[in-house]
Amino acid sequence: RHTVIRPMKEITKGAGEFAAGNLKYRIDVRHQDEMGYLASTLNVMAEELSNSEDYQKKFISNVSHDFRSPLTSIKGYINAILDGVIPPENQEHYLRIVVNEADRLTSLTQSMLSLNSLSRGNLTLDLEDFDLCALIRAVCETFGGTCRTRGISFDLILSDAQVFVRADRGKIQRVIYNLVDNAIKFSDDHSVITISVTAGRAKAAISVKDTGCGIPKKDQSQIWTRFFKSDRSRGRDKQGTGLGLSIVKEIMTAHHEAIDVISTEGVGTEFLFHLPLAKPEEEEP
């Protein structure tokens, strides 16, 4: 009788603790029977709920942090202009800073909306055949101004002048853009970013490689997590949201393709993934 009543009391107490919000409480599991199984199941449930709650708190904290910085700058500069602290001849300079900070807010919002849409699990891909090499060249051109200012150059190693793949062009463009953007942020001035495309039998292998600061080994498994920034990246990626690689991961998952990272501190980082080649059109008889 005690073998049933005592475990039941423990389970009832645990259920009460969980209902009261104490998700750190754990039911003492001593038996390998139905009661023990029930207690273990409730403990697992509490652990999952606790992790979910911790994630939500972290999510809110990170969003608040990333929004607070540009908002504080915008408010400060506008108030300084309105109060006459900034003379008229200098106002254009600070208004441009305000515009840049507003662009940061827009970028963060768009990234969050994109990630939310990608994470619903019912993402529809608009598959088409397109030239991956042309897409990569176009993406690199969008970073021309930044690269010229910092003396960063691209080394494009393409197995063919054109490599046609079948994928969602818009989303793959976002993947390439985010990876290149990430490489630039963590590269030293006057360095080279290497992007290679190698066409195999059924797939194209794509690599984006920099010679920047690298990712600490302990952080490499977490870089795909939303809002994650390693201690090292926080010092260099002052404009980042910590969402770029999460979006990359979600898009590649939707394409049923993996993406890998090879990184060594002080040496650099390389991201690698594959895309299926477009099937050649059948010749007419």
Short mmCIF file of C-alpha atoms in Angstrom, two decimals:
data_model
loop_
_atom_site.label_atom_id
_atom_site.label_comp_id
_atom_site.label_asym_id
_atom_site.label_seq_id
_atom_site.Cartn_x
_atom_site.Cartn_y
_atom_site.Cartn_z
CA ARG A 1 0.00 0.00 0.00
CA HIS A 2 2.79 2.42 0.92
CA THR A 3 4.45 1.68 -2.41
CA VAL A 4 1.47 3.39 -4.06
CA ILE A 5 0.45 6.07 -1.53
CA ARG A 6 3.92 7.53 -0.93
CA PRO A 7 4.81 7.92 -4.64
CA MET A 8 1.34 9.33 -5.30
CA LYS A 9 1.85 11.94 -2.58
CA GLU A 10 5.21 12.86 -4.13
CA ILE A 11 3.67 13.14 -7.60
CA THR A 12 0.75 15.21 -6.25
CA LYS A 13 3.15 17.54 -4.48
CA GLY A 14 5.25 17.87 -7.63
CA ALA A 15 2.20 18.62 -9.75
CA GLY A 16 1.23 21.32 -7.25
CA GLU A 17 4.71 22.86 -7.43
CA PHE A 18 4.62 22.87 -11.22
CA ALA A 19 1.15 24.43 -11.26
CA ALA A 20 2.40 27.14 -8.89
CA GLY A 21 5.19 27.99 -11.36
CA ASN A 22 8.06 26.25 -9.58
CA LEU A 23 9.44 24.47 -12.63
CA LYS A 24 12.77 23.81 -10.92
CA TYR A 25 11.16 21.33 -8.52
CA ARG A 26 11.85 17.67 -9.23
CA ILE A 27 9.86 14.65 -8.08
CA ASP A 28 12.00 12.03 -6.36
CA VAL A 29 11.84 8.95 -8.59
CA ARG A 30 12.59 5.73 -6.67
CA HIS A 31 10.66 3.03 -8.50
CA GLN A 32 10.82 1.59 -11.99
CA ASP A 33 7.07 1.03 -12.23
CA GLU A 34 4.07 2.97 -13.51
CA MET A 35 4.39 5.53 -10.70
CA GLY A 36 8.07 5.97 -11.41
CA TYR A 37 7.34 6.39 -15.11
CA LEU A 38 4.68 9.01 -14.35
CA ALA A 39 7.05 10.91 -12.05
CA SER A 40 9.81 10.83 -14.69
CA THR A 41 7.40 12.07 -17.35
CA LEU A 42 6.31 14.99 -15.17
CA ASN A 43 9.95 15.86 -14.47
CA VAL A 44 10.73 15.87 -18.19
CA MET A 45 7.68 18.04 -18.85
CA ALA A 46 8.81 20.51 -16.17
CA GLU A 47 12.31 20.60 -17.67
CA GLU A 48 10.93 21.36 -21.13
CA LEU A 49 8.64 24.08 -19.80
CA SER A 50 11.51 25.57 -17.80
CA ASN A 51 13.71 25.68 -20.88
CA SER A 52 10.88 27.29 -22.86
CA GLU A 53 10.34 29.88 -20.16
CA ASP A 54 14.08 30.63 -19.96
CA TYR A 55 14.19 31.00 -23.75
CA GLN A 56 11.28 33.44 -23.73
CA LYS A 57 12.94 35.52 -21.02
CA LYS A 58 16.22 35.53 -22.96
CA PHE A 59 14.39 36.38 -26.18
CA ILE A 60 12.66 39.38 -24.58
CA SER A 61 15.89 40.49 -22.92
CA ASN A 62 17.86 40.34 -26.17
CA VAL A 63 15.18 42.10 -28.19
CA SER A 64 14.97 44.84 -25.58
CA HIS A 65 18.75 45.24 -25.58
CA ASP A 66 19.04 45.41 -29.36
CA PHE A 67 16.20 47.91 -29.66
CA ARG A 68 17.28 50.06 -26.73
CA SER A 69 20.69 51.01 -28.14
CA PRO A 70 19.56 52.62 -31.43
CA LEU A 71 16.47 54.14 -29.81
CA THR A 72 18.64 55.78 -27.16
CA SER A 73 20.90 57.24 -29.86
CA ILE A 74 17.97 58.52 -31.92
CA LYS A 75 16.32 60.14 -28.91
CA GLY A 76 19.58 61.68 -27.71
CA TYR A 77 20.55 63.28 -31.02
CA ILE A 78 17.05 64.56 -31.77
CA ASN A 79 16.75 66.12 -28.32
CA ALA A 80 20.19 67.70 -28.73
CA ILE A 81 19.11 69.26 -32.03
CA LEU A 82 15.78 70.49 -30.59
CA ASP A 83 17.51 71.96 -27.53
CA GLY A 84 20.06 73.78 -29.68
CA VAL A 85 23.00 71.85 -28.23
CA ILE A 86 24.06 70.86 -31.74
CA PRO A 87 24.63 73.93 -33.93
CA PRO A 88 22.80 74.11 -37.30
CA GLU A 89 25.99 73.57 -39.31
CA ASN A 90 26.52 70.17 -37.60
CA GLN A 91 22.93 68.96 -37.66
CA GLU A 92 23.15 67.16 -41.00
CA HIS A 93 25.97 64.98 -39.68
CA TYR A 94 23.96 63.88 -36.65
CA LEU A 95 20.74 63.47 -38.63
CA ARG A 96 22.60 60.98 -40.83
CA ILE A 97 23.53 59.07 -37.69
CA VAL A 98 19.83 59.09 -36.73
CA VAL A 99 18.94 57.66 -40.16
CA ASN A 100 21.56 54.91 -39.77
CA GLU A 101 20.19 54.01 -36.35
CA ALA A 102 16.66 53.91 -37.80
CA ASP A 103 17.98 51.57 -40.51
CA ARG A 104 19.33 49.31 -37.74
CA LEU A 105 15.86 49.13 -36.21
CA THR A 106 14.34 48.33 -39.60
CA SER A 107 16.93 45.61 -40.23
CA LEU A 108 16.33 44.05 -36.83
CA THR A 109 12.56 44.08 -37.32
CA GLN A 110 12.84 42.54 -40.79
CA SER A 111 15.18 39.83 -39.49
CA MET A 112 12.78 38.97 -36.68
CA LEU A 113 9.83 38.80 -39.07
CA SER A 114 11.82 36.64 -41.49
CA LEU A 115 12.93 34.24 -38.78
CA ASN A 116 9.41 34.02 -37.36
CA SER A 117 8.08 33.18 -40.82
CA LEU A 118 10.82 30.63 -41.47
CA SER A 119 10.32 28.93 -38.09
CA ARG A 120 6.66 28.08 -38.56
CA GLY A 121 7.62 24.85 -40.25
CA ASN A 122 5.31 25.36 -43.22
CA LEU A 123 7.68 27.47 -45.31
CA THR A 124 6.90 27.27 -49.01
CA LEU A 125 9.88 27.40 -51.34
CA ASP A 126 9.61 29.01 -54.76
CA LEU A 127 11.97 26.67 -56.56
CA GLU A 128 13.53 27.73 -59.84
CA ASP A 129 16.67 27.19 -61.88
CA PHE A 130 19.15 30.08 -61.66
CA ASP A 131 22.83 30.86 -62.12
CA LEU A 132 24.42 30.71 -58.67
CA CYS A 133 27.61 32.41 -59.88
CA ALA A 134 25.70 35.45 -61.14
CA LEU A 135 23.83 35.67 -57.82
CA ILE A 136 27.09 35.58 -55.84
CA ARG A 137 28.64 38.31 -58.02
CA ALA A 138 25.56 40.48 -57.49
CA VAL A 139 25.67 40.02 -53.71
CA CYS A 140 29.37 40.91 -53.59
CA GLU A 141 28.67 44.10 -55.53
CA THR A 142 26.23 45.27 -52.84
CA PHE A 143 29.11 45.33 -50.35
CA GLY A 144 31.34 47.35 -52.67
CA GLY A 145 31.25 50.56 -50.62
CA THR A 146 32.06 48.87 -47.32
CA CYS A 147 34.82 46.77 -48.85
CA ARG A 148 36.48 49.76 -50.54
CA THR A 149 36.45 51.71 -47.29
CA ARG A 150 38.10 48.86 -45.39
CA GLY A 151 40.30 47.56 -48.17
CA ILE A 152 38.59 44.15 -48.20
CA SER A 153 38.48 42.20 -51.48
CA PHE A 154 36.69 39.09 -52.76
CA ASP A 155 38.39 36.11 -54.37
CA LEU A 156 35.74 34.23 -56.38
CA ILE A 157 36.78 30.70 -57.26
CA LEU A 158 34.13 29.31 -59.61
CA SER A 159 34.43 25.93 -61.28
CA ASP A 160 32.49 27.28 -64.27
CA ALA A 161 31.42 30.71 -65.49
CA GLN A 162 27.84 29.60 -64.83
CA VAL A 163 26.58 27.02 -62.35
CA PHE A 164 22.83 26.52 -62.45
CA VAL A 165 21.14 25.21 -59.30
CA ARG A 166 17.53 24.52 -58.38
CA ALA A 167 16.46 26.33 -55.23
CA ASP A 168 14.55 29.35 -53.94
CA ARG A 169 16.56 32.18 -55.49
CA GLY A 170 15.43 34.90 -53.09
CA LYS A 171 16.14 32.84 -50.00
CA ILE A 172 19.52 31.61 -51.23
CA GLN A 173 20.40 35.23 -51.97
CA ARG A 174 19.63 35.93 -48.30
CA VAL A 175 21.91 33.05 -47.27
CA ILE A 176 24.83 34.34 -49.35
CA TYR A 177 24.22 37.92 -48.23
CA ASN A 178 24.17 36.96 -44.52
CA LEU A 179 27.31 34.82 -44.81
CA VAL A 180 29.22 37.53 -46.68
CA ASP A 181 27.98 40.19 -44.26
CA ASN A 182 29.14 38.01 -41.38
CA ALA A 183 32.55 37.46 -42.99
CA ILE A 184 33.07 41.20 -43.52
CA LYS A 185 32.13 42.04 -39.94
CA PHE A 186 34.74 39.70 -38.51
CA SER A 187 37.50 40.26 -41.06
CA ASP A 188 40.46 42.54 -40.58
CA ASP A 189 40.94 45.51 -42.88
CA HIS A 190 42.86 44.79 -46.10
CA SER A 191 41.97 41.09 -45.98
CA VAL A 192 40.46 38.70 -48.54
CA ILE A 193 37.15 36.83 -48.40
CA THR A 194 37.13 33.71 -50.57
CA ILE A 195 33.89 32.42 -52.07
CA SER A 196 34.03 29.19 -54.04
CA VAL A 197 31.49 27.23 -56.07
CA THR A 198 32.33 23.72 -57.23
CA ALA A 199 29.89 21.81 -59.41
CA GLY A 200 29.78 18.08 -58.72
CA ARG A 201 27.68 15.35 -60.28
CA ALA A 202 24.40 16.24 -58.58
CA LYS A 203 25.14 19.19 -56.35
CA ALA A 204 27.14 22.38 -56.16
CA ALA A 205 29.40 22.89 -53.14
CA ILE A 206 29.53 26.46 -51.85
CA SER A 207 32.09 27.90 -49.44
CA VAL A 208 32.39 31.36 -47.85
CA LYS A 209 35.73 31.75 -46.08
CA ASP A 210 37.33 34.64 -44.21
CA THR A 211 40.65 35.14 -42.42
CA GLY A 212 39.15 36.98 -39.47
CA CYS A 213 39.12 36.46 -35.72
CA GLY A 214 37.48 33.02 -35.84
CA ILE A 215 34.85 31.52 -33.54
CA PRO A 216 35.84 30.08 -30.14
CA LYS A 217 35.35 26.30 -30.11
CA LYS A 218 32.95 26.48 -27.15
CA ASP A 219 30.66 28.81 -29.14
CA GLN A 220 30.57 26.98 -32.47
CA SER A 221 27.56 24.83 -31.62
CA GLN A 222 25.58 27.90 -30.53
CA ILE A 223 26.12 30.25 -33.46
CA TRP A 224 22.84 29.11 -35.06
CA THR A 225 20.87 30.08 -31.95
CA ARG A 226 18.76 33.22 -32.24
CA PHE A 227 20.39 36.34 -30.82
CA PHE A 228 23.52 34.43 -29.81
CA LYS A 229 26.70 36.50 -29.75
CA SER A 230 29.95 35.16 -28.34
CA ASP A 231 31.99 37.36 -26.03
CA ARG A 232 34.44 37.94 -28.86
CA SER A 233 31.78 38.90 -31.40
CA ARG A 234 30.14 41.39 -29.04
CA GLY A 235 33.28 43.48 -29.21
CA ARG A 236 33.45 43.53 -33.02
CA ASP A 237 29.86 43.07 -34.22
CA LYS A 238 28.40 46.21 -32.67
CA GLN A 239 25.76 46.57 -35.39
CA GLY A 240 24.66 42.93 -35.52
CA THR A 241 21.42 41.46 -34.22
CA GLY A 242 22.55 37.87 -33.71
CA LEU A 243 19.85 36.67 -36.15
CA GLY A 244 21.77 36.37 -39.44
CA LEU A 245 23.07 32.83 -38.98
CA SER A 246 19.76 31.64 -37.50
CA ILE A 247 18.04 32.75 -40.69
CA VAL A 248 20.71 30.99 -42.77
CA LYS A 249 20.16 27.77 -40.84
CA GLU A 250 16.37 27.91 -41.21
CA ILE A 251 16.60 28.50 -44.96
CA MET A 252 19.03 25.65 -45.52
CA THR A 253 16.88 23.34 -43.38
CA ALA A 254 13.87 24.26 -45.53
CA HIS A 255 15.94 23.21 -48.56
CA HIS A 256 16.78 19.92 -46.78
CA GLU A 257 20.47 20.81 -46.90
CA ALA A 258 22.99 21.02 -44.06
CA ILE A 259 25.37 23.90 -43.45
CA ASP A 260 28.67 23.37 -41.66
CA VAL A 261 31.23 25.66 -40.10
CA ILE A 262 35.00 25.24 -39.74
CA SER A 263 36.64 27.87 -37.59
CA THR A 264 39.90 28.45 -35.75
CA GLU A 265 40.50 31.40 -33.46
CA GLY A 266 42.92 33.86 -34.99
CA VAL A 267 42.84 32.06 -38.35
CA GLY A 268 39.35 32.48 -39.75
CA THR A 269 35.99 30.88 -40.44
CA GLU A 270 34.53 28.91 -43.34
CA PHE A 271 30.87 28.09 -43.96
CA LEU A 272 30.06 25.25 -46.34
CA PHE A 273 26.78 24.01 -47.84
CA HIS A 274 25.40 22.32 -50.96
CA LEU A 275 22.58 22.97 -53.41
CA PRO A 276 21.17 20.58 -56.04
CA LEU A 277 22.20 21.28 -59.60
CA ALA A 278 19.51 22.15 -62.10
CA LYS A 279 18.67 19.23 -64.33
CA PRO A 280 19.66 19.77 -67.96
CA GLU A 281 16.76 20.22 -70.34
CA GLU A 282 16.03 17.16 -72.41
CA GLU A 283 16.99 17.61 -76.01
CA GLU A 284 14.13 17.45 -78.48
CA PRO A 285 14.20 14.42 -80.76
#
